[in-house]
Coordinates of C-alpha atoms in Angstrom, one line a residue:
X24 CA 0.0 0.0 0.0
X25 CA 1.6 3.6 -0.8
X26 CA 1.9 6.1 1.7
X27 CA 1.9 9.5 2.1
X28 CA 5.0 11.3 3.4
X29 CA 5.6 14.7 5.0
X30 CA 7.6 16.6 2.1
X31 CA 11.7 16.6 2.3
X32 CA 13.6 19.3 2.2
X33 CA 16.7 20.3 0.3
X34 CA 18.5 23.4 -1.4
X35 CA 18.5 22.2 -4.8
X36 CA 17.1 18.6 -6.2
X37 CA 19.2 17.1 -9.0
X38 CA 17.3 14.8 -10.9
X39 CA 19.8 12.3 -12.8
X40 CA 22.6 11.0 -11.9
X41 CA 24.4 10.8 -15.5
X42 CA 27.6 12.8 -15.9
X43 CA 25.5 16.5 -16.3
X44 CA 23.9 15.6 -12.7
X45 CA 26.4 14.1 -10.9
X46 CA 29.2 17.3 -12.1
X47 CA 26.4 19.9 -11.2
X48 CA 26.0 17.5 -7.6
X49 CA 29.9 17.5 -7.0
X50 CA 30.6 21.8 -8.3
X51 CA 27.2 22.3 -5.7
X52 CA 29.1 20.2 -2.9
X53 CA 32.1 21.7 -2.9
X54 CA 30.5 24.9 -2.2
X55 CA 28.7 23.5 0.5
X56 CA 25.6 23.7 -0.9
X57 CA 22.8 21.2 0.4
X58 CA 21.8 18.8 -2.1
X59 CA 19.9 15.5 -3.0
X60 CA 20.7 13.8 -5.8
X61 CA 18.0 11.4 -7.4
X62 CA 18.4 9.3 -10.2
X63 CA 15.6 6.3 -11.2
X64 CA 18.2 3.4 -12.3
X65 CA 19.5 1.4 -9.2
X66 CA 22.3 0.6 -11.1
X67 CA 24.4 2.2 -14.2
X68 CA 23.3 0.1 -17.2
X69 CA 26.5 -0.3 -19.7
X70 CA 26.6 2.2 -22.7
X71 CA 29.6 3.6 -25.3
X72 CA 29.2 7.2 -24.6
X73 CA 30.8 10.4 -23.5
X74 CA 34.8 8.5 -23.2
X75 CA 36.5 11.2 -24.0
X76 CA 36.9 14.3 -21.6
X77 CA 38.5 17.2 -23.3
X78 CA 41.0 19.8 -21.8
X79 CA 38.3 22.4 -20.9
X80 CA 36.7 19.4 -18.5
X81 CA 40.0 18.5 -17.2
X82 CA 40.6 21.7 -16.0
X83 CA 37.2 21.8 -14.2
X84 CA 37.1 18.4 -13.2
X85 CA 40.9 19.3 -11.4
X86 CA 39.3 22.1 -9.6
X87 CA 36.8 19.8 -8.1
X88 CA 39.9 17.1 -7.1
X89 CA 38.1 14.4 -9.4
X90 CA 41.0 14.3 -11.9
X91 CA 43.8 12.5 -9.8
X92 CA 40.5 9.6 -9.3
X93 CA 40.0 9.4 -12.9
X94 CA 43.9 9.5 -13.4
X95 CA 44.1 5.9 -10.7
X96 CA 41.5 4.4 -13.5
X97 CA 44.2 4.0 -15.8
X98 CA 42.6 6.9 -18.0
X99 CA 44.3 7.3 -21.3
X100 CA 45.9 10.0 -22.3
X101 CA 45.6 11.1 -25.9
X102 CA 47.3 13.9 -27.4
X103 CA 45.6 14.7 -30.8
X104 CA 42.2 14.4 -32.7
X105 CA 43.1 13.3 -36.2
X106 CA 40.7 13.3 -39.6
X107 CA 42.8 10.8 -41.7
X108 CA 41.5 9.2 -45.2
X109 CA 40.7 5.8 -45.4
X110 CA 44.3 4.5 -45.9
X111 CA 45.4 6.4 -42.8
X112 CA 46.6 9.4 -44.5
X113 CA 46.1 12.8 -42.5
X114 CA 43.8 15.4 -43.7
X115 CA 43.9 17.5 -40.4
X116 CA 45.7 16.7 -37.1
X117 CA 44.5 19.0 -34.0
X118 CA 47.3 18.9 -31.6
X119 CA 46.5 20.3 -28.2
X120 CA 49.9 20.7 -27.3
X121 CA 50.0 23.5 -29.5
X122 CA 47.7 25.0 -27.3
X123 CA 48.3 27.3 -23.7
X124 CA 45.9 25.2 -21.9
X125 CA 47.5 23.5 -18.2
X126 CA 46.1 20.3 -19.6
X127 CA 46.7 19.9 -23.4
X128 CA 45.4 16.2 -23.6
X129 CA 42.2 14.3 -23.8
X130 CA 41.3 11.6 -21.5
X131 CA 39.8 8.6 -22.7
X132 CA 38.4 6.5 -19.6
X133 CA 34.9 4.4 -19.5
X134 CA 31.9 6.0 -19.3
X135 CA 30.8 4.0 -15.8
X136 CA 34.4 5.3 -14.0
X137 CA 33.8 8.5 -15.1
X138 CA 30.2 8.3 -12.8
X139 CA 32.1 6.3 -10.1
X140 CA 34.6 8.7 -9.9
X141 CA 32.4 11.8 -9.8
X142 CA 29.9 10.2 -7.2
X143 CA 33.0 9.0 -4.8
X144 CA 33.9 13.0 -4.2
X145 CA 30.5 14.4 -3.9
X146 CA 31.5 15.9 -0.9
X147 CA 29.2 15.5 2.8
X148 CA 26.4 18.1 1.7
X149 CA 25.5 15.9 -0.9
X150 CA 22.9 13.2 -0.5
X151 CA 21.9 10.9 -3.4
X152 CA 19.5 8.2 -3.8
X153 CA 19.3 5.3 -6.5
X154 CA 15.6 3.7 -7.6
X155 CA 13.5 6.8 -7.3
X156 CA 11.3 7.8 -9.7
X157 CA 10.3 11.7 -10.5
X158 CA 7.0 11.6 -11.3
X159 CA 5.9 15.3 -11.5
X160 CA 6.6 18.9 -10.4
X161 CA 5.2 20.7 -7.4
X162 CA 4.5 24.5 -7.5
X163 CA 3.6 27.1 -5.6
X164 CA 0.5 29.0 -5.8
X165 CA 2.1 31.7 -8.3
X166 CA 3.4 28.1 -10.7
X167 CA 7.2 28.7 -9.4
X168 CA 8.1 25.1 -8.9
X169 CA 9.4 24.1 -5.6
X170 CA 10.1 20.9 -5.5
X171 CA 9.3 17.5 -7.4
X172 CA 6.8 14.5 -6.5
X173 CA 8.4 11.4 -6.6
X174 CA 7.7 7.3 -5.8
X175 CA 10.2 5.5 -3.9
X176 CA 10.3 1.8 -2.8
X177 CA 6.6 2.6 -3.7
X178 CA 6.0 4.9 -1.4
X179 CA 4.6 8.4 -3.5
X180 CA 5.9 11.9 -1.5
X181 CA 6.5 15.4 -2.3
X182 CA 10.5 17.0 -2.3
X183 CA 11.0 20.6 -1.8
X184 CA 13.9 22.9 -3.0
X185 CA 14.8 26.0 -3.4
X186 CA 15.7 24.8 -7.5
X187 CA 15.0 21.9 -9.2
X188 CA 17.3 21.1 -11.8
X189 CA 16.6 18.4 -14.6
X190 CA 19.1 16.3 -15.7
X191 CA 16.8 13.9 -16.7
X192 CA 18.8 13.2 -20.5
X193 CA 17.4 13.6 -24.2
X194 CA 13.9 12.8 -23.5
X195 CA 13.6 15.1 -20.4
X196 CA 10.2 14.5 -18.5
X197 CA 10.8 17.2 -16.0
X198 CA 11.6 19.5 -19.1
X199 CA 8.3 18.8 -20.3
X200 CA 6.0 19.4 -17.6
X201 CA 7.9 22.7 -17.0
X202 CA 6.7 24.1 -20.1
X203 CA 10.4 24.2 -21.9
X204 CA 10.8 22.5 -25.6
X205 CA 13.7 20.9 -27.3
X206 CA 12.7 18.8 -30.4
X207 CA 15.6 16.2 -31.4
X208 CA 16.3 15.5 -34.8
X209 CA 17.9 12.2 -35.7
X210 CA 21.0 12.5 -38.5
X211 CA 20.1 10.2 -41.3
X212 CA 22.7 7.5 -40.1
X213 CA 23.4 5.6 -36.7
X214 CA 26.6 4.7 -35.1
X215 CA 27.6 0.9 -34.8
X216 CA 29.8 0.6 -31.4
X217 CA 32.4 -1.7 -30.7
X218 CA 34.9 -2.1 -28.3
X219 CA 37.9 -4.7 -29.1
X220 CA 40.5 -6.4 -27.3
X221 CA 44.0 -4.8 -28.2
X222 CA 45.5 -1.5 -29.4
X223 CA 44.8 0.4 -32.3
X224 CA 46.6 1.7 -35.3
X225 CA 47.2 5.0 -33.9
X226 CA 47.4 4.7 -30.3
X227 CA 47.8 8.7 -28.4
X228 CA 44.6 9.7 -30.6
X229 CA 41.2 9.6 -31.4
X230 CA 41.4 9.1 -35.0
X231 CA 38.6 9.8 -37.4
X232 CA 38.6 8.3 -41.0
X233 CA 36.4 10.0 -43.4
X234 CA 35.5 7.5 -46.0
X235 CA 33.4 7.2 -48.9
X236 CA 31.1 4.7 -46.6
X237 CA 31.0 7.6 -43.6
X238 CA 32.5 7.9 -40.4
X239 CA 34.8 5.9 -38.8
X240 CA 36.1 6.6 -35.5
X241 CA 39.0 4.6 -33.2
X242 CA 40.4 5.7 -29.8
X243 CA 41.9 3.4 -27.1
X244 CA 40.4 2.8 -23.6
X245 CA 42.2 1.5 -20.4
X246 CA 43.3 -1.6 -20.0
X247 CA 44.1 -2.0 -23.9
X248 CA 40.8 -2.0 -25.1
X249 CA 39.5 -0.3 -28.1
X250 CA 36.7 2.0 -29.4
X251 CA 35.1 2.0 -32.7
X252 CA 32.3 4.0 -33.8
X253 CA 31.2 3.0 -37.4
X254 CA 28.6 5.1 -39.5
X255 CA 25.4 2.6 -40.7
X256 CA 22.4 3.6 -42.4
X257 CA 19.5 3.7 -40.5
X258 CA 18.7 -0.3 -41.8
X259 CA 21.9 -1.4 -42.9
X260 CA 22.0 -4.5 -40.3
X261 CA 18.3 -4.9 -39.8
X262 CA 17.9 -8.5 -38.8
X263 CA 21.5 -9.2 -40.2
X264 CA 22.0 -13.1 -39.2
X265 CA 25.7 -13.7 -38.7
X266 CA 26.9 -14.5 -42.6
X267 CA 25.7 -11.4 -43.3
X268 CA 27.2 -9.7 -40.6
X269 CA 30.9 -11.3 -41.5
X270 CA 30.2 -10.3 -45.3
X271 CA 29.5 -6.6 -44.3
X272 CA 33.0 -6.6 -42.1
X273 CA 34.8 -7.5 -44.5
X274 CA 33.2 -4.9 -47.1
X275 CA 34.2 -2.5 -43.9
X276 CA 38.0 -3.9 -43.8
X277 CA 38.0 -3.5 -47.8
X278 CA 36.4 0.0 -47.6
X279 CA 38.6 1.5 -44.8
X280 CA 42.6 -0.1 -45.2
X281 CA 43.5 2.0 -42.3
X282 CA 41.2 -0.7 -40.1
X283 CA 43.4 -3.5 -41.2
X284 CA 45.6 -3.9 -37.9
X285 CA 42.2 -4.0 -36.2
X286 CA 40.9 -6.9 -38.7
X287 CA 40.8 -9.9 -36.4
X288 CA 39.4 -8.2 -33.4
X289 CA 36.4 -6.4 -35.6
X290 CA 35.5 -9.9 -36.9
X291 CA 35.7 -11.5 -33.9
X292 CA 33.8 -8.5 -32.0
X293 CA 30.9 -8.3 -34.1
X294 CA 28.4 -10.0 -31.4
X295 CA 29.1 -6.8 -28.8
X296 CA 28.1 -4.4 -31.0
X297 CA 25.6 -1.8 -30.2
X298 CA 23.6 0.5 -32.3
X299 CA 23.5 4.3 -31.2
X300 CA 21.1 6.7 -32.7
X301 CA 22.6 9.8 -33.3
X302 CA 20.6 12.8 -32.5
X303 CA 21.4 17.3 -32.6
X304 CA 19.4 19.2 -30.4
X305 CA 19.4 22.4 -28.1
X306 CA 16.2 23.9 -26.2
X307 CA 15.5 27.7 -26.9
X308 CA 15.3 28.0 -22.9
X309 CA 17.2 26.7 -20.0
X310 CA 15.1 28.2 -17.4
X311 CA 11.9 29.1 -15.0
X312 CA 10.9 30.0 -12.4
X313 CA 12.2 27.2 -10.1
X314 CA 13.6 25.2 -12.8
X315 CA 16.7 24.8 -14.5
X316 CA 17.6 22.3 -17.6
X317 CA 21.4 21.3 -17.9
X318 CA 23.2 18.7 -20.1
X319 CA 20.9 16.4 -22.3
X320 CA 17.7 17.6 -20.8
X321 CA 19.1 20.8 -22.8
X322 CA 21.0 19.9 -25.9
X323 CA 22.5 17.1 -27.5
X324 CA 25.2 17.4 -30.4
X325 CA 27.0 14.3 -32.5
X326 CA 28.9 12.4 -30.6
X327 CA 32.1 13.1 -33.3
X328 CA 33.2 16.1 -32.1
X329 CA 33.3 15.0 -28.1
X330 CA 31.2 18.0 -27.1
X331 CA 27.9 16.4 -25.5
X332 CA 29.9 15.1 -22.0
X333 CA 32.1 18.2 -21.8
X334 CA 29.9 20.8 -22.3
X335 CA 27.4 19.2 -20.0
X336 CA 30.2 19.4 -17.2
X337 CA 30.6 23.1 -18.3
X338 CA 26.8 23.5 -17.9
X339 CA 27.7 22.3 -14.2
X340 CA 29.8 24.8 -13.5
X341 CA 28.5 27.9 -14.7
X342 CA 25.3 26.4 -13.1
X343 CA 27.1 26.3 -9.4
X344 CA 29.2 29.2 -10.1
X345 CA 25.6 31.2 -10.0
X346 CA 24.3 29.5 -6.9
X347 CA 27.2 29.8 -4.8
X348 CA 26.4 32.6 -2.9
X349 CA 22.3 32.5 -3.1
X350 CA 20.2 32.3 -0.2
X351 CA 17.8 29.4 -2.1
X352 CA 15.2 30.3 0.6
X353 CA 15.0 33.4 -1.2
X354 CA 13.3 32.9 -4.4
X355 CA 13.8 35.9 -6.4
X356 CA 17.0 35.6 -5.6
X357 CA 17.7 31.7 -6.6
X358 CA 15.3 32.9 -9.8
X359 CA 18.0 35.8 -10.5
X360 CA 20.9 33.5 -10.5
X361 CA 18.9 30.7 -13.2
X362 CA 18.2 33.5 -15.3
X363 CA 22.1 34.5 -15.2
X364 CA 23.2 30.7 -15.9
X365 CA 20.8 31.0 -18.8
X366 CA 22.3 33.9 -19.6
X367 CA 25.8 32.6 -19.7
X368 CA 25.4 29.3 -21.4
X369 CA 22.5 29.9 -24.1
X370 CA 25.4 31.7 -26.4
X371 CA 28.2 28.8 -25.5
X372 CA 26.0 26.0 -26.3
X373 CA 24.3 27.5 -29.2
X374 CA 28.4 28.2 -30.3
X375 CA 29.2 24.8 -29.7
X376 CA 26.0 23.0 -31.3
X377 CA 26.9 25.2 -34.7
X378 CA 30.4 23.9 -34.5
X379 CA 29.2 20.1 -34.0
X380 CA 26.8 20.0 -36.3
X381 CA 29.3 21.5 -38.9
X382 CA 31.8 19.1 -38.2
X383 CA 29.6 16.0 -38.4
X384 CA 28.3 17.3 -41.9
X385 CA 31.7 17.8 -43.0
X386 CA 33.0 14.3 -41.7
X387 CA 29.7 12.3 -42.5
X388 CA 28.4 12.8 -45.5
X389 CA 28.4 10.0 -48.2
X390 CA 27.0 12.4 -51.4
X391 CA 29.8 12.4 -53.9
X392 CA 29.4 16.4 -53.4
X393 CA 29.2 16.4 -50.0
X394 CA 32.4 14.4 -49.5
X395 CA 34.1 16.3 -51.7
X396 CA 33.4 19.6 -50.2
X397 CA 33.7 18.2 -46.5
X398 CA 37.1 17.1 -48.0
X399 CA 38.2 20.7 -49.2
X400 CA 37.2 21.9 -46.3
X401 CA 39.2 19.8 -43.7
X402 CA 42.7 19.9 -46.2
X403 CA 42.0 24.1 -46.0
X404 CA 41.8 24.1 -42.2
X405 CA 45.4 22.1 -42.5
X406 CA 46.9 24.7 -44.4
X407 CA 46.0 27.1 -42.6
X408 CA 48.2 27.4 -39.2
X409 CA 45.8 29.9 -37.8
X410 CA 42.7 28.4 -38.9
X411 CA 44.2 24.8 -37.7
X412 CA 44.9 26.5 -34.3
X413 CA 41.3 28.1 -34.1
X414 CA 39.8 24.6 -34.6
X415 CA 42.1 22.8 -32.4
X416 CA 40.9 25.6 -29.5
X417 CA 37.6 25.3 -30.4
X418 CA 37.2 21.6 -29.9
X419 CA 39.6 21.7 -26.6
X420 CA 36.9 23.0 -24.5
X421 CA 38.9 25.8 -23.4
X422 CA 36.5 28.5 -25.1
X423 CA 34.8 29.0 -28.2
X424 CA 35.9 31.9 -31.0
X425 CA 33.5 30.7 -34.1
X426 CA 34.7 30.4 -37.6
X427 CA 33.7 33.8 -39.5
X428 CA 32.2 34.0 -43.0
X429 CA 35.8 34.6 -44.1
X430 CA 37.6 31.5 -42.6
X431 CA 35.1 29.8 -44.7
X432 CA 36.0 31.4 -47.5
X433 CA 40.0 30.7 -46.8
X434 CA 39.2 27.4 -45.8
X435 CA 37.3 26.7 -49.4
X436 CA 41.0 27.8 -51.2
X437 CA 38.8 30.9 -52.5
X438 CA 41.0 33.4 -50.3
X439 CA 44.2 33.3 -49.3
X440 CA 44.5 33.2 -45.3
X441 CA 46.0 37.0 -44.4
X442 CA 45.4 37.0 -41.0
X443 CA 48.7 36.1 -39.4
X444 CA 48.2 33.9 -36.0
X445 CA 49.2 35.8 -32.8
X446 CA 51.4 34.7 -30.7
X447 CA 49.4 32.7 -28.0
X448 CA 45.8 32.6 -27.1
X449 CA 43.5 31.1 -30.1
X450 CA 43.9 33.4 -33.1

């Protein structure tokens, strides 16, 4: 039989537990914030996403003392992102050594030690709970919310904060029922996932081959595993039986040379595949009264340019950063400081979403025009010092300076590049 409890109190109600909650729980706690932490799964399922952390979220993640935990893991450190051809050969190599960051690395690690990791330092104002389910919004007479209704262990009861803030992923509930909209739009392809036993052909990278077949994408994990992404139509392996499954490996291995050191291990790793849908997305408002969205309950980018992890963690901060010194009784005051996080992060995201989708259209597309421009346009970022710099800085995490209508232009080979780089910073 369920019962009725008197409602709980807390400063601010996290609702997720996936990397955007558990970062915005862990920047909260170490400003002593009170917080509970609610997420419906009792435990992590396995998925192949968000592995890669990029400088800008190492940086953060140091601040909070989380990196030396994710550093015990065996994380992997990997220097460069790399668009090659099929056969392996470079198109355009983003170094971040050649950039001023403190970190000028990538960190591949598993998605599940990533969580463990964050969760383990959440600090002693934090309280989380596993298996409860967010079933609605409470508000107050003038429809600020002020808390959430939830069922635990089958019990129904009423949570009240000072902010609510819904990390609840792509499909947000709590973003639906507080009047906000984001509406995801699948790219015409899916990723197939894989991860192999052994090292791959380049191994201090995440290496990218643009082929005439799509996207393929390698990186190492700890422990000498590996990571391939490879781009599918949306039925290519619909109720593939096993023959079929071997043929269209080998068409893979025959299609992408570059792949042949992995040969053995992509044959014998077809069974622990999974297919990803692949979705862009960002909501026009992050904010109301009472409410906050932040991570995938807010926007969603391909998965290529390793931006939908990292700048969830940079949702986190700014998101703390604002409530550090609010009194959340006070809810003008707690309503101020959302409407400043919107403030800060609507222009960031929408930067980084444009950048994202650009790159995935640029690195995806299997039109005979579409490759060939995507192709012209990586080989004129590679030319271009500056212009290889700027993109390099752009997909670090460290900040966000867009392309102009101009870079464009010098990237196409239809103006030479007369902007000379400065010395430091991002160009």
């Amino acid at each position: 039989m369920r019962e009725t409890h008197a409602p709980e109190e807390a400063g601010v109600v996290i609702c997720g537990a996936g990397v955007a909650g558990l970062a915005a729980a862990c920047a909260l706690g170490r400003l002593g914030v009170d917080v509970l932490l609610l997420e419906k799964q009792r435990r992590q399922p396995p998925v192949a996403k968000g592995e890669v952390l990029q400088p800008g979220s190492l940086d953060l993640l140091h601040r909070w003392g989380v990196l030396p935990a994710l550093e015990t893991r065996r994380a992997v450190r990997l220097d460069r992102l790399v668009a090659r051809r099929a056969d392996g050969r470079e198109l355009l190599t983003m170094d971040f050594a050649e950039l001023d960051g403190e970190r000028p690395w990538m960190l591949s690690l598993d998605y599940a030690a990533i969580l463990e990791c964050l969760e383990e330092l959440l600090g002693d104002t934090v309280r989380r709970r596993r298996g409860v389910l967010v079933n609605d919004l409470v508000r107050d007479g003038g429809g600020r919310v002020v808390g959430v209704r939830v069922t635990e262990a089958g019990n129904e009861r009423e949570i009240r904060a000072g902010v609510v803030l819904a990390a609840d992923g792509r499909s947000s509930r709590l973003r639906r029922l507080s009047g906000m909209t984001a509406d995801p739009v699948a790219y015409d392809h899916r990723l197939l996932s894989f991860e192999l036993e052994g090292k791959p052909p380049v191994d201090d990278e995440v290496s990218a081959y643009v082929t005439d077949r799509g996207l393929v994408m390698v990186y190492p994990l700890p422990d000498e595993r590996i990571r391939v992404y490879v781009q599918v139509a949306a039925d290519e392996l619909r109720k593939a039986d096993q023959a079929r499954l071997q043929q269209w490996c080998e068409e893979l291995l025959a299609d992408v040379p570059a792949l042949a050191p992995l040969a053995t291990a992509l044959k014998g790793g077809l069974d622990s595949r999974q297919l990803l849908p692949v979705f862009q997305f960002r909501a026009p408002s992050l904010v109301r009264p009472g409410i906050a969205l932040i991570g995938e309950a807010a926007h969603g980018v391909h998965p290529l340019a390793a931006q939908g992890m990292n700048t969830a963690i940079a949702d986190a901060a700014a998101f703390a950063s604002r409530l550090a010194a609010v009194d959340l009784t006070d809810p003008a005051a707690a309503d101020a400081a959302l409407r400043a996080y919107e403030g800060e992060r609507l222009g960031s995201v929408k930067a980084i979403h444009t950048m994202s989708h650009n790159a995935a259209r640029m690195m995806t597309s299997t039109s005979r025009g579409g490759r060939m421009l995507g192709r012209r346009l990586l080989t004129g970022t590679s030319r271009s010092p500056r212009l290889r710099h700027l993109t390099t800085y752009n997909m670090s995490g460290l900040g966000m300076r867009p392309l102009t209508a101009v870079d464009r232009l010098v990237q196409l080979g239809l103006l030479p590049d007369r902007r000379a780089r400065p010395a430091g910073g991002a160009g």
